[in-house]
């Protein structure tokens, strides 16, 4: 596995995440830190960490650069301000035993308590991007354990799938990326993966916590509220939308998120053309195209045939 800890400009927040990763680092993994060329490794960690000058503070581009050089078959991103715990990654990696599991989502909890911030996201009648299990203390099987995707700043990916998704959302190449844009990218990546036959799985025993700093990454409910028009346009790109559904969405969203978010979501068709031009899906790896190495034990020197 390759663990990617992007440095996105907030050094204190980044270092808290990196320290937690190194403290609980699993066996047989590498740690990659992409940065904008402005981090000089003050703790001299070059023997333990691979530093990459990505030339940008854009999270998506940094993760893409790290995935392109990753040695692990699986890539896990730990964004600024997220803290990991003992054995957190081992529990998540078990979910990849299913051949069509392309994305694994941890349970992101608040600092200092068990309250769940999110266990990924899903589309619902109330929201284009509803936080799964938000506000609960535990996740039971059934609806609470189902997510359509995770957020790029905490999720686990098959490396080759993540590589194929890099660059699939055009126009998101600013040198510094807002948390709203991270949510957009996360939705596009996960829905493209779903379209290509991959599943997203929630690992209920894998916990990642928000730190006690001021990092904006991780608590994305506000970003969904303020950017609901574009997020709904993204959801509609992979489903069905149009003005005919706007009134029902207005009512459902008002009850849960308030009038402002409801109006933004109901007017999603205004952003549909822009979103459709921005999404590219011609290079996404399909789940039936992945290559797997199959090890067959040899007990003699006689010739044998590999079959799958």
Coordinates of C-alpha atoms in Angstrom, one line a residue:
X1 CA 0.0 0.0 0.0
X2 CA 1.0 3.6 -0.6
X3 CA -0.1 6.2 1.9
X4 CA -0.3 9.7 0.4
X5 CA -0.1 12.7 2.8
X6 CA -0.5 15.8 0.7
X7 CA 1.0 19.1 1.9
X8 CA -1.6 21.7 0.9
X9 CA -0.2 24.8 2.5
X10 CA -1.2 24.4 6.2
X11 CA 2.1 23.1 7.7
X12 CA 0.9 22.5 11.2
X13 CA -2.2 20.6 10.0
X14 CA -0.1 18.6 7.5
X15 CA 2.5 17.6 10.1
X16 CA -0.1 16.4 12.6
X17 CA -1.4 14.0 9.9
X18 CA 2.1 12.9 8.8
X19 CA 3.1 12.2 12.4
X20 CA 0.0 10.0 13.0
X21 CA 0.7 8.0 9.8
X22 CA 4.4 7.4 10.7
X23 CA 3.4 6.5 14.3
X24 CA 0.9 3.9 13.2
X25 CA 2.5 3.0 9.9
X26 CA 1.5 -0.5 8.7
X27 CA 4.0 -3.1 7.4
X28 CA 4.8 -3.3 3.7
X29 CA 3.8 0.2 2.8
X30 CA 5.4 3.4 1.6
X31 CA 4.6 7.0 2.6
X32 CA 4.5 9.6 -0.2
X33 CA 4.3 13.4 0.5
X34 CA 3.5 15.5 -2.6
X35 CA 4.0 19.3 -2.0
X36 CA 4.3 22.6 -3.9
X37 CA 8.1 22.8 -3.6
X38 CA 7.8 24.8 -0.3
X39 CA 8.4 22.1 2.2
X40 CA 12.1 21.5 3.2
X41 CA 11.7 18.4 5.4
X42 CA 12.8 20.0 8.7
X43 CA 12.7 16.7 10.6
X44 CA 14.9 14.9 8.0
X45 CA 12.4 12.2 7.2
X46 CA 13.8 11.4 3.7
X47 CA 14.7 7.9 4.8
X48 CA 11.1 7.1 5.7
X49 CA 9.1 9.3 3.4
X50 CA 9.3 9.9 -0.4
X51 CA 8.9 13.7 -1.0
X52 CA 7.6 14.8 -4.4
X53 CA 7.6 18.3 -5.7
X54 CA 4.3 18.5 -7.5
X55 CA 4.6 22.3 -8.1
X56 CA 1.1 23.0 -6.8
X57 CA -1.0 23.1 -3.6
X58 CA -3.9 21.6 -5.6
X59 CA -4.9 18.4 -3.7
X60 CA -6.2 16.6 -6.7
X61 CA -3.1 17.2 -8.7
X62 CA -0.9 16.3 -5.8
X63 CA -2.7 13.0 -5.3
X64 CA -2.5 12.3 -9.1
X65 CA 1.3 12.9 -9.0
X66 CA 1.7 10.6 -6.0
X67 CA -0.5 7.9 -7.6
X68 CA 1.6 8.0 -10.8
X69 CA 4.8 6.9 -8.8
X70 CA 3.1 4.8 -6.2
X71 CA 4.5 1.3 -5.8
X72 CA 1.6 -0.1 -3.8
X73 CA -1.4 -1.8 -5.4
X74 CA -3.6 0.3 -3.2
X75 CA -3.4 4.1 -2.4
X76 CA -4.7 5.7 0.7
X77 CA -4.9 9.5 1.0
X78 CA -4.7 11.2 4.4
X79 CA -5.5 14.9 3.9
X80 CA -4.5 17.8 6.1
X81 CA -5.8 17.6 9.6
X82 CA -6.8 13.9 9.6
X83 CA -5.4 11.6 12.3
X84 CA -5.2 7.9 11.9
X85 CA -5.1 5.2 14.6
X86 CA -3.5 1.8 15.2
X87 CA -4.4 -0.8 12.6
X88 CA -6.7 1.5 10.7
X89 CA -5.4 0.6 7.3
X90 CA -5.4 -3.2 7.8
X91 CA -9.1 -3.2 8.4
X92 CA -9.8 -1.2 5.3
X93 CA -7.6 -3.3 3.0
X94 CA -9.6 -6.4 3.9
X95 CA -12.5 -5.0 1.8
X96 CA -10.4 -5.1 -1.4
X97 CA -10.7 -8.9 -1.3
X98 CA -13.9 -8.4 -3.4
X99 CA -12.6 -8.1 -7.0
X100 CA -15.0 -5.2 -7.8
X101 CA -14.3 -3.1 -4.7
X102 CA -12.5 -0.1 -6.2
X103 CA -12.9 2.4 -3.3
X104 CA -13.0 1.8 0.4
X105 CA -14.3 4.5 2.7
X106 CA -13.3 4.8 6.4
X107 CA -15.5 6.2 9.2
X108 CA -14.4 9.8 9.8
X109 CA -15.1 10.8 13.4
X110 CA -15.0 14.2 15.1
X111 CA -12.1 15.1 17.4
X112 CA -12.3 13.8 20.9
X113 CA -15.6 11.9 20.6
X114 CA -17.3 9.1 18.6
X115 CA -19.6 11.3 16.6
X116 CA -19.4 10.4 12.9
X117 CA -18.7 13.2 10.5
X118 CA -19.2 11.0 7.5
X119 CA -18.7 7.5 6.2
X120 CA -18.6 8.6 2.7
X121 CA -21.5 10.2 0.8
X122 CA -24.6 9.1 -1.3
X123 CA -27.2 10.7 -3.5
X124 CA -30.6 11.0 -1.8
X125 CA -34.0 12.7 -2.2
X126 CA -32.8 15.3 0.2
X127 CA -29.3 16.0 -1.1
X128 CA -27.0 15.5 -4.1
X129 CA -24.2 14.6 -1.7
X130 CA -25.6 13.4 1.7
X131 CA -23.0 12.5 4.4
X132 CA -23.5 8.9 5.3
X133 CA -24.2 8.2 9.0
X134 CA -23.4 11.9 10.0
X135 CA -24.3 12.6 13.6
X136 CA -24.4 8.9 14.7
X137 CA -22.0 7.2 17.0
X138 CA -22.0 3.9 15.2
X139 CA -22.8 2.3 11.9
X140 CA -25.1 -0.7 11.6
X141 CA -25.6 -2.9 8.6
X142 CA -28.1 -1.8 5.9
X143 CA -28.7 1.7 4.8
X144 CA -26.1 3.3 7.2
X145 CA -23.4 1.1 5.7
X146 CA -24.0 2.0 2.1
X147 CA -22.1 4.8 0.3
X148 CA -21.8 5.7 -3.3
X149 CA -18.4 7.2 -2.8
X150 CA -15.8 8.7 -0.4
X151 CA -13.8 11.9 -0.3
X152 CA -10.5 12.1 -1.9
X153 CA -8.9 13.3 1.3
X154 CA -9.6 10.1 3.3
X155 CA -10.4 7.2 1.0
X156 CA -8.6 4.1 -0.2
X157 CA -8.3 3.3 -3.9
X158 CA -7.0 0.7 -6.2
X159 CA -4.0 2.4 -7.6
X160 CA -4.7 1.7 -11.3
X161 CA -8.2 3.0 -11.0
X162 CA -7.1 6.2 -9.3
X163 CA -4.5 6.7 -12.0
X164 CA -7.1 6.3 -14.7
X165 CA -9.3 8.9 -13.0
X166 CA -6.7 11.6 -12.8
X167 CA -7.7 14.6 -15.0
X168 CA -11.2 13.4 -15.6
X169 CA -12.6 16.7 -14.2
X170 CA -11.3 19.5 -16.3
X171 CA -11.2 23.1 -15.2
X172 CA -10.2 22.1 -11.6
X173 CA -6.5 22.9 -12.1
X174 CA -6.2 26.0 -9.9
X175 CA -2.9 26.2 -8.0
X176 CA -4.8 26.0 -4.7
X177 CA -8.0 24.0 -4.4
X178 CA -11.0 24.9 -2.3
X179 CA -12.8 22.3 -0.2
X180 CA -15.8 22.8 -2.5
X181 CA -13.7 21.7 -5.4
X182 CA -12.5 18.7 -3.5
X183 CA -16.1 17.6 -3.0
X184 CA -16.8 18.0 -6.7
X185 CA -13.7 16.0 -7.7
X186 CA -14.6 13.3 -5.2
X187 CA -18.1 13.0 -6.6
X188 CA -16.9 12.8 -10.2
X189 CA -14.2 10.2 -9.5
X190 CA -16.6 8.0 -7.5
X191 CA -19.5 8.2 -10.0
X192 CA -17.2 7.5 -12.9
X193 CA -15.8 4.5 -11.0
X194 CA -19.4 3.3 -10.4
X195 CA -20.2 3.7 -14.0
X196 CA -17.2 1.5 -14.9
X197 CA -18.4 -1.3 -12.7
X198 CA -16.6 -0.6 -9.4
X199 CA -18.2 -0.6 -6.0
X200 CA -17.6 1.6 -3.0
X201 CA -17.4 -0.2 0.3
X202 CA -17.6 1.3 3.8
X203 CA -15.1 -0.2 6.3
X204 CA -17.0 0.1 9.5
X205 CA -13.9 -0.8 11.6
X206 CA -11.6 1.7 10.0
X207 CA -11.5 5.0 11.8
X208 CA -9.9 8.3 10.7
X209 CA -10.4 11.3 13.0
X210 CA -10.5 15.0 12.4
X211 CA -7.7 16.8 14.3
X212 CA -8.2 19.7 16.6
X213 CA -6.8 22.3 14.2
X214 CA -8.5 24.7 11.8
X215 CA -8.1 22.6 8.7
X216 CA -11.1 23.0 6.3
X217 CA -10.7 19.4 5.0
X218 CA -13.0 16.7 6.3
X219 CA -16.2 18.5 7.4
X220 CA -17.8 19.0 4.0
X221 CA -21.4 19.5 5.0
X222 CA -21.1 23.3 4.6
X223 CA -19.5 22.9 1.2
X224 CA -22.4 20.8 0.0
X225 CA -24.8 23.5 1.2
X226 CA -23.1 26.4 -0.5
X227 CA -22.3 24.5 -3.7
X228 CA -25.4 22.4 -4.1
X229 CA -26.2 23.6 -7.6
X230 CA -23.0 22.2 -9.2
X231 CA -23.1 19.1 -7.1
X232 CA -26.6 18.3 -8.2
X233 CA -25.5 19.0 -11.8
X234 CA -22.8 16.4 -11.3
X235 CA -25.3 13.9 -9.9
X236 CA -27.6 14.6 -12.8
X237 CA -24.8 14.0 -15.3
X238 CA -24.7 10.4 -14.1
X239 CA -28.5 10.0 -13.7
X240 CA -31.5 12.0 -14.7
X241 CA -32.3 15.7 -13.9
X242 CA -33.9 18.6 -15.6
X243 CA -36.3 21.2 -14.5
X244 CA -39.1 18.7 -14.1
X245 CA -37.5 17.4 -10.9
X246 CA -36.7 20.9 -9.5
X247 CA -39.9 21.4 -7.5
X248 CA -39.8 18.1 -5.7
X249 CA -36.1 18.7 -4.9
X250 CA -36.9 22.2 -3.6
X251 CA -39.4 20.8 -1.1
X252 CA -37.3 17.8 0.0
X253 CA -34.1 19.9 0.5
X254 CA -35.8 22.8 2.3
X255 CA -37.0 20.5 5.1
X256 CA -33.5 19.2 5.7
X257 CA -31.0 21.9 4.6
X258 CA -33.0 25.1 4.4
X259 CA -34.2 27.4 1.6
X260 CA -30.9 28.6 0.4
X261 CA -29.5 25.2 -0.3
X262 CA -32.8 24.0 -1.7
X263 CA -32.9 26.9 -4.3
X264 CA -29.3 26.2 -5.3
X265 CA -30.1 22.5 -5.8
X266 CA -33.4 23.1 -7.7
X267 CA -31.5 25.4 -10.1
X268 CA -29.0 22.7 -11.0
X269 CA -29.9 22.7 -14.7
X270 CA -28.3 26.1 -14.9
X271 CA -24.9 24.5 -14.3
X272 CA -25.5 21.3 -16.3
X273 CA -23.9 22.5 -19.6
X274 CA -20.7 23.6 -17.8
X275 CA -20.4 20.3 -15.8
X276 CA -21.0 18.1 -18.9
X277 CA -18.2 19.9 -20.7
X278 CA -15.8 19.4 -17.8
X279 CA -16.2 15.6 -17.3
X280 CA -14.1 13.2 -19.3
X281 CA -14.8 9.5 -19.0
X282 CA -12.9 7.9 -21.9
X283 CA -9.9 6.6 -19.9
X284 CA -11.5 5.2 -16.7
X285 CA -10.3 1.6 -15.9
X286 CA -13.2 -0.8 -15.9
X287 CA -13.5 -3.4 -13.2
X288 CA -13.4 -6.2 -15.7
X289 CA -10.2 -4.8 -17.2
X290 CA -8.0 -4.9 -14.1
X291 CA -4.9 -7.1 -14.2
X292 CA -4.3 -9.4 -11.2
X293 CA -1.2 -11.4 -10.4
X294 CA -2.1 -14.9 -9.5
X295 CA 0.5 -16.9 -7.6
X296 CA 0.3 -20.6 -8.1
X297 CA 2.6 -22.7 -5.8
X298 CA 4.9 -25.1 -7.7
X299 CA 5.7 -28.4 -6.0
X300 CA 7.7 -30.0 -8.7
X301 CA 9.9 -29.2 -11.7
X302 CA 7.3 -30.6 -14.1
X303 CA 5.8 -28.2 -16.6
X304 CA 2.5 -26.6 -15.6
X305 CA -0.2 -24.3 -17.0
X306 CA -1.5 -21.2 -15.5
X307 CA -5.3 -20.8 -15.7
X308 CA -7.7 -18.2 -14.5

